[in-house]
Short mmCIF file of C-alpha atoms in Angstrom, two decimals:
data_model
loop_
_atom_site.label_atom_id
_atom_site.label_comp_id
_atom_site.label_asym_id
_atom_site.label_seq_id
_atom_site.Cartn_x
_atom_site.Cartn_y
_atom_site.Cartn_z
CA MET A 721 -65.68 82.46 32.34
CA ALA A 722 -63.10 83.66 34.89
CA ASP A 723 -65.64 83.46 37.71
CA SER A 724 -66.79 79.93 36.92
CA PRO A 725 -66.19 77.44 39.76
CA TYR A 726 -65.68 74.75 37.12
CA ILE A 727 -62.84 76.38 35.13
CA PHE A 728 -59.23 76.83 36.25
CA GLU A 729 -56.09 78.32 34.71
CA ILE A 730 -53.29 75.81 35.22
CA ASP A 731 -49.64 76.47 35.98
CA GLU A 732 -46.91 74.53 37.76
CA SER A 733 -48.13 75.66 41.18
CA ASN A 734 -51.60 74.11 40.88
CA TYR A 735 -51.18 71.45 38.18
CA GLU A 736 -50.66 68.55 40.58
CA GLN A 737 -53.50 69.56 42.89
CA ILE A 738 -56.15 70.28 40.24
CA VAL A 739 -55.28 67.91 37.39
CA LEU A 740 -53.58 64.93 39.01
CA ARG A 741 -55.13 64.79 42.47
CA GLY A 742 -58.39 66.33 41.33
CA SER A 743 -58.93 63.68 38.68
CA PHE A 744 -59.34 61.06 41.42
CA GLN A 745 -62.49 62.91 42.47
CA VAL A 746 -63.96 64.12 39.16
CA PRO A 747 -62.91 63.93 35.49
CA ILE A 748 -60.58 66.78 34.50
CA LEU A 749 -60.70 68.07 30.91
CA VAL A 750 -57.37 69.73 30.11
CA ASP A 751 -57.38 72.21 27.23
CA PHE A 752 -53.91 72.92 25.81
CA TRP A 753 -54.11 76.24 23.95
CA ALA A 754 -52.20 79.39 22.91
CA SER A 755 -53.27 82.97 22.28
CA TRP A 756 -52.10 82.92 18.62
CA CYS A 757 -54.12 79.77 17.82
CA GLN A 758 -57.38 80.68 16.07
CA PRO A 759 -58.98 77.21 16.45
CA CYS A 760 -58.16 77.43 20.17
CA GLN A 761 -60.09 80.69 20.41
CA MET A 762 -63.05 79.02 18.67
CA LEU A 763 -62.96 76.02 20.98
CA MET A 764 -62.57 77.82 24.31
CA PRO A 765 -66.09 79.29 24.63
CA VAL A 766 -67.64 75.92 23.69
CA LEU A 767 -65.69 74.15 26.42
CA ALA A 768 -66.54 76.90 28.92
CA LYS A 769 -70.24 76.65 28.08
CA LEU A 770 -70.20 72.88 28.58
CA ALA A 771 -68.27 73.15 31.85
CA ASP A 772 -70.96 75.43 33.28
CA GLU A 773 -73.80 73.40 31.80
CA TYR A 774 -72.51 70.11 33.24
CA GLN A 775 -72.39 71.73 36.70
CA GLY A 776 -69.28 70.07 38.10
CA LYS A 777 -69.53 66.67 36.41
CA PHE A 778 -66.12 67.61 35.02
CA ILE A 779 -63.60 70.39 35.62
CA LEU A 780 -62.11 72.37 32.74
CA ALA A 781 -58.38 73.01 33.23
CA LYS A 782 -56.79 75.45 30.77
CA VAL A 783 -53.06 75.22 29.98
CA ASN A 784 -51.50 78.08 28.02
CA THR A 785 -48.75 76.24 26.16
CA GLU A 786 -46.74 79.45 25.60
CA GLU A 787 -46.56 80.17 29.31
CA GLN A 788 -46.54 76.58 30.61
CA GLN A 789 -44.09 74.94 28.25
CA ALA A 790 -42.89 72.38 30.80
CA ILE A 791 -46.40 71.00 31.28
CA ALA A 792 -47.02 70.94 27.52
CA GLN A 793 -43.70 69.16 26.91
CA GLN A 794 -44.52 66.59 29.58
CA PHE A 795 -47.44 65.42 27.44
CA GLY A 796 -45.74 65.84 24.09
CA ILE A 797 -48.08 68.60 22.90
CA ARG A 798 -47.07 69.61 19.40
CA ASN A 799 -50.33 70.64 17.77
CA ILE A 800 -53.09 72.65 19.40
CA PRO A 801 -55.83 72.76 20.37
CA ASN A 802 -55.31 69.45 22.12
CA VAL A 803 -57.77 68.34 24.80
CA LYS A 804 -57.08 65.46 27.19
CA LEU A 805 -59.43 63.88 29.71
CA PHE A 806 -57.84 62.80 33.00
CA ARG A 807 -59.21 60.13 35.35
CA ASP A 808 -57.37 58.80 38.41
CA GLY A 809 -54.23 60.79 37.65
CA GLN A 810 -53.86 59.61 34.05
CA PRO A 811 -55.00 60.82 30.61
CA VAL A 812 -57.63 58.32 29.40
CA ASP A 813 -58.83 59.95 26.16
CA GLU A 814 -58.22 62.98 23.99
CA PHE A 815 -59.23 64.89 20.90
CA ALA A 816 -57.49 67.44 18.70
CA GLY A 817 -58.85 70.43 16.84
CA ALA A 818 -61.92 72.60 17.33
CA LEU A 819 -64.61 69.92 17.27
CA PRO A 820 -68.27 70.96 17.02
CA GLU A 821 -70.25 71.03 20.26
CA ASN A 822 -72.22 67.86 19.58
CA GLU A 823 -69.02 65.84 19.11
CA ILE A 824 -67.54 67.21 22.31
CA ARG A 825 -70.73 66.28 24.17
CA ALA A 826 -70.45 62.76 22.81
CA PHE A 827 -66.79 62.65 23.89
CA LEU A 828 -67.72 63.73 27.42
CA ASP A 829 -70.72 61.44 27.70
CA ARG A 830 -68.52 58.41 27.03
CA HIS A 831 -66.67 59.09 30.26
CA LEU A 832 -68.87 61.06 32.64
CA PRO A 833 -70.99 59.17 35.16
CA ARG A 834 -74.76 59.13 34.64
CA GLU A 835 -77.55 58.12 36.98
CA SER A 836 -78.52 55.25 34.69
CA ASP A 837 -75.02 53.76 35.04
CA GLY A 838 -76.26 52.20 38.28
CA THR A 839 -78.67 50.14 36.20
CA VAL A 840 -75.75 48.85 34.14
CA ALA A 841 -74.04 47.62 37.31
CA GLN A 842 -77.22 45.95 38.54
CA ALA A 843 -77.77 44.22 35.20
CA GLN A 844 -74.17 43.03 35.19
CA GLN A 845 -74.65 41.42 38.61
CA LEU A 846 -77.78 39.61 37.44
CA LEU A 847 -76.02 38.48 34.28
CA MET A 848 -73.08 37.11 36.26
CA GLY A 849 -75.61 35.27 38.43
CA GLY A 850 -77.10 33.58 35.37
CA ASP A 851 -80.34 35.58 35.22
CA ALA A 852 -80.13 36.79 31.61
CA GLN A 853 -83.85 37.60 31.34
CA GLY A 854 -83.88 39.60 34.56
CA ALA A 855 -80.73 41.43 33.49
CA ARG A 856 -82.28 42.25 30.12
CA ALA A 857 -85.32 43.94 31.66
CA LEU A 858 -83.24 46.53 33.57
CA PRO A 859 -81.51 48.32 30.65
CA GLU A 860 -84.67 48.02 28.53
CA GLN A 861 -86.58 50.03 31.14
CA ALA A 862 -83.75 52.47 31.86
CA ARG A 863 -83.34 53.35 28.16
CA GLU A 864 -86.83 54.87 28.20
CA GLN A 865 -85.53 57.55 30.59
CA ASP A 866 -81.97 57.83 29.26
CA PRO A 867 -81.90 56.68 25.62
CA ALA A 868 -78.61 58.48 24.92
CA ASN A 869 -76.52 56.44 27.36
CA PRO A 870 -74.42 54.09 25.19
CA ARG A 871 -73.51 51.97 28.22
CA LEU A 872 -77.17 51.01 28.60
CA ALA A 873 -77.35 49.95 24.95
CA LEU A 874 -74.18 47.89 25.24
CA MET A 875 -75.45 46.16 28.38
CA LEU A 876 -78.80 45.46 26.73
CA ALA A 877 -77.00 43.91 23.77
CA GLN A 878 -74.92 41.77 26.14
CA THR A 879 -78.04 40.52 27.92
CA CYS A 880 -79.71 39.73 24.58
CA ALA A 881 -76.66 37.74 23.56
CA ALA A 882 -76.60 35.87 26.87
CA ALA A 883 -80.26 34.94 26.31
CA GLY A 884 -79.42 33.57 22.85
CA ASP A 885 -81.09 36.45 20.97
CA VAL A 886 -78.34 37.22 18.47
CA ASP A 887 -80.63 39.23 16.16
CA GLY A 888 -81.85 41.34 19.06
CA ALA A 889 -78.32 42.03 20.25
CA GLU A 890 -77.19 43.11 16.77
CA GLN A 891 -80.22 45.39 16.39
CA VAL A 892 -79.36 47.11 19.68
CA LEU A 893 -75.73 47.59 18.64
CA ASP A 894 -76.90 49.12 15.37
CA THR A 895 -78.55 51.93 17.39
CA LEU A 896 -75.20 53.06 18.82
CA PRO A 897 -73.78 56.28 17.33
CA ALA A 898 -70.91 56.05 14.87
CA ASP A 899 -68.25 57.02 17.41
CA GLU A 900 -69.32 54.13 19.65
CA GLN A 901 -69.10 51.54 16.89
CA ASP A 902 -65.29 51.48 17.18
CA ASN A 903 -65.41 51.13 20.96
CA PRO A 904 -63.37 48.02 21.93
CA GLU A 905 -66.33 46.62 23.90
CA THR A 906 -68.63 47.07 20.91
CA LYS A 907 -66.18 45.41 18.54
CA MET A 908 -65.67 42.53 20.95
CA LEU A 909 -69.40 41.94 21.31
CA ARG A 910 -70.00 42.15 17.56
CA GLY A 911 -67.31 39.55 17.06
CA GLN A 912 -68.86 37.27 19.68
CA LEU A 913 -72.24 37.61 17.98
CA PHE A 914 -70.66 36.75 14.63
CA PHE A 915 -69.32 33.49 16.08
CA GLU A 916 -72.47 32.83 18.12
CA ARG A 917 -74.43 32.87 14.88
CA ILE A 918 -72.02 30.39 13.30
CA ALA A 919 -72.31 28.12 16.31
CA GLN A 920 -76.12 28.27 16.16
CA GLN A 921 -76.14 27.38 12.47
CA GLY A 922 -74.59 23.98 13.06
CA THR A 923 -76.53 20.71 12.89
CA PRO A 924 -78.98 20.67 15.84
CA GLY A 925 -77.75 18.41 18.62
CA ALA A 926 -74.41 17.82 16.90
CA ASP A 927 -71.33 18.44 19.06
CA PRO A 928 -68.59 19.88 16.81
CA ALA A 929 -65.90 18.66 19.21
CA ALA A 930 -67.18 15.09 18.86
CA ARG A 931 -67.35 15.51 15.10
CA VAL A 932 -63.74 16.69 14.98
CA GLU A 933 -62.62 13.78 17.15
CA GLN A 934 -64.32 11.32 14.78
CA SER A 935 -63.26 13.10 11.58
CA PRO A 936 -60.18 15.34 12.12
CA ASP A 937 -60.30 16.50 8.48
CA ASP A 938 -63.92 17.68 8.70
CA SER A 939 -63.39 21.39 8.00
CA ASP A 940 -66.97 22.36 8.75
CA ALA A 941 -66.88 20.68 12.15
CA ARG A 942 -63.55 22.28 13.06
CA TYR A 943 -64.73 25.72 11.90
CA ARG A 944 -67.88 25.44 14.04
CA LEU A 945 -65.83 24.16 16.94
CA ALA A 946 -63.67 27.29 16.66
CA ALA A 947 -66.82 29.44 16.72
CA GLN A 948 -68.01 27.60 19.83
CA GLN A 949 -64.62 28.15 21.46
CA ILE A 950 -64.82 31.90 20.81
CA VAL A 951 -68.25 31.98 22.47
CA THR A 952 -66.86 30.15 25.52
CA ASN A 953 -63.74 32.36 25.57
CA ASP A 954 -61.24 29.68 24.52
CA ILE A 955 -59.56 32.14 22.16
CA ALA A 956 -56.28 30.25 21.75
CA GLY A 957 -58.08 27.01 20.92
CA ALA A 958 -60.25 28.80 18.38
CA LEU A 959 -57.28 30.45 16.68
CA ASP A 960 -55.41 27.16 16.46
CA ASN A 961 -58.41 25.44 14.88
CA LEU A 962 -58.99 28.25 12.38
CA LEU A 963 -55.34 28.13 11.35
CA LEU A 964 -55.65 24.36 10.90
CA VAL A 965 -58.70 24.76 8.65
CA MET A 966 -56.87 27.42 6.68
CA GLN A 967 -53.82 25.18 6.32
CA LYS A 968 -55.70 22.06 5.19
CA ASP A 969 -58.70 23.48 3.33
CA ARG A 970 -58.24 27.06 2.10
CA LYS A 971 -61.30 26.76 -0.13
CA TYR A 972 -63.66 25.91 2.73
CA GLY A 973 -66.50 28.44 2.83
CA ASP A 974 -64.77 30.79 0.36
CA ASP A 975 -61.76 31.26 2.66
CA ALA A 976 -63.99 31.41 5.74
CA ALA A 977 -61.21 30.43 8.16
CA ARG A 978 -58.93 33.33 7.15
CA LEU A 979 -61.82 35.80 7.34
CA ALA A 980 -62.73 34.46 10.78
CA LEU A 981 -59.13 34.90 11.92
CA LEU A 982 -59.24 38.54 10.85
CA LYS A 983 -62.47 38.95 12.80
CA VAL A 984 -60.81 37.55 15.94
CA PHE A 985 -57.78 39.83 15.47
CA ASP A 986 -60.13 42.80 15.30
CA MET A 987 -61.85 41.63 18.50
CA LEU A 988 -58.55 41.28 20.36
CA GLY A 989 -57.21 44.71 19.41
CA ASP A 990 -53.75 45.24 20.95
CA ASP A 991 -53.54 41.82 22.59
CA PRO A 992 -49.96 40.48 22.15
CA ALA A 993 -51.38 37.18 20.85
CA VAL A 994 -52.52 38.96 17.69
CA ASN A 995 -48.97 39.44 16.39
CA ARG A 996 -48.08 35.80 16.99
CA TYR A 997 -51.13 34.40 15.26
CA ARG A 998 -51.00 36.98 12.49
CA ALA A 999 -47.44 35.84 11.74
CA ARG A 1000 -48.60 32.22 11.58
CA MET A 1001 -51.41 33.19 9.23
CA PHE A 1002 -49.01 35.15 7.05
CA ALA A 1003 -46.68 32.14 6.87
CA LEU A 1004 -49.58 29.99 5.59
CA LEU A 1005 -50.48 32.59 2.98
CA HIS A 1006 -46.93 32.83 1.66
#
């Protein structure tokens, strides 16, 4: 372990060079540990094995919290083992405890570059250019060589959605491992598919905006208009319309407007708009 070119003992003299500056070149996995910590002793050989196996795709930096208290305090380390992944000078993800090897691999694979990531970028360019079918073919082919890359699956689902294949997109998302299901991108896409399906279920050829203009109290038209607005990224307009349906017609679709609002809140995550609209929803409920 001591002779590995991919593992470094960190102190104040090399912390900035290896962890901060180094993370602009390659991901740095920082293991905060102590000699008295039994889970730390269990975790260390697993991390060392992976560092050597990944052959420089990441660097393992070990911080003895007993000897390097200033560094540990800087990151608020209270419980160990604590492992943080640094990119571009900042911690971007972490885990605590002696996780099994397969979970650590999954943690690393979410962040480490893979050859097939180039396909994701190519597909994104085609998608932005309006070629949904061409974009879809790239991740489909690449997944045959690298089926474990979740970024390929997510891109494939996005291209399916862009082509109007909601069922196909949902089936692809269902193949993602459990730890990827809570990924913000996954949750956002699932929400978009939920509203895409609602928009598709409307009366063929009927424009919900025109229906709302003709009949402002038509709850079904306003609900489907909100779904259409989510699909076209008019989030504020959609939230306002869902609140209006909830205010005027709570019974519509077995409280469909409130449930849709919760779905949007889940899609938006930490967006500041969530608190504002959640407060408005709460006011209507009470």
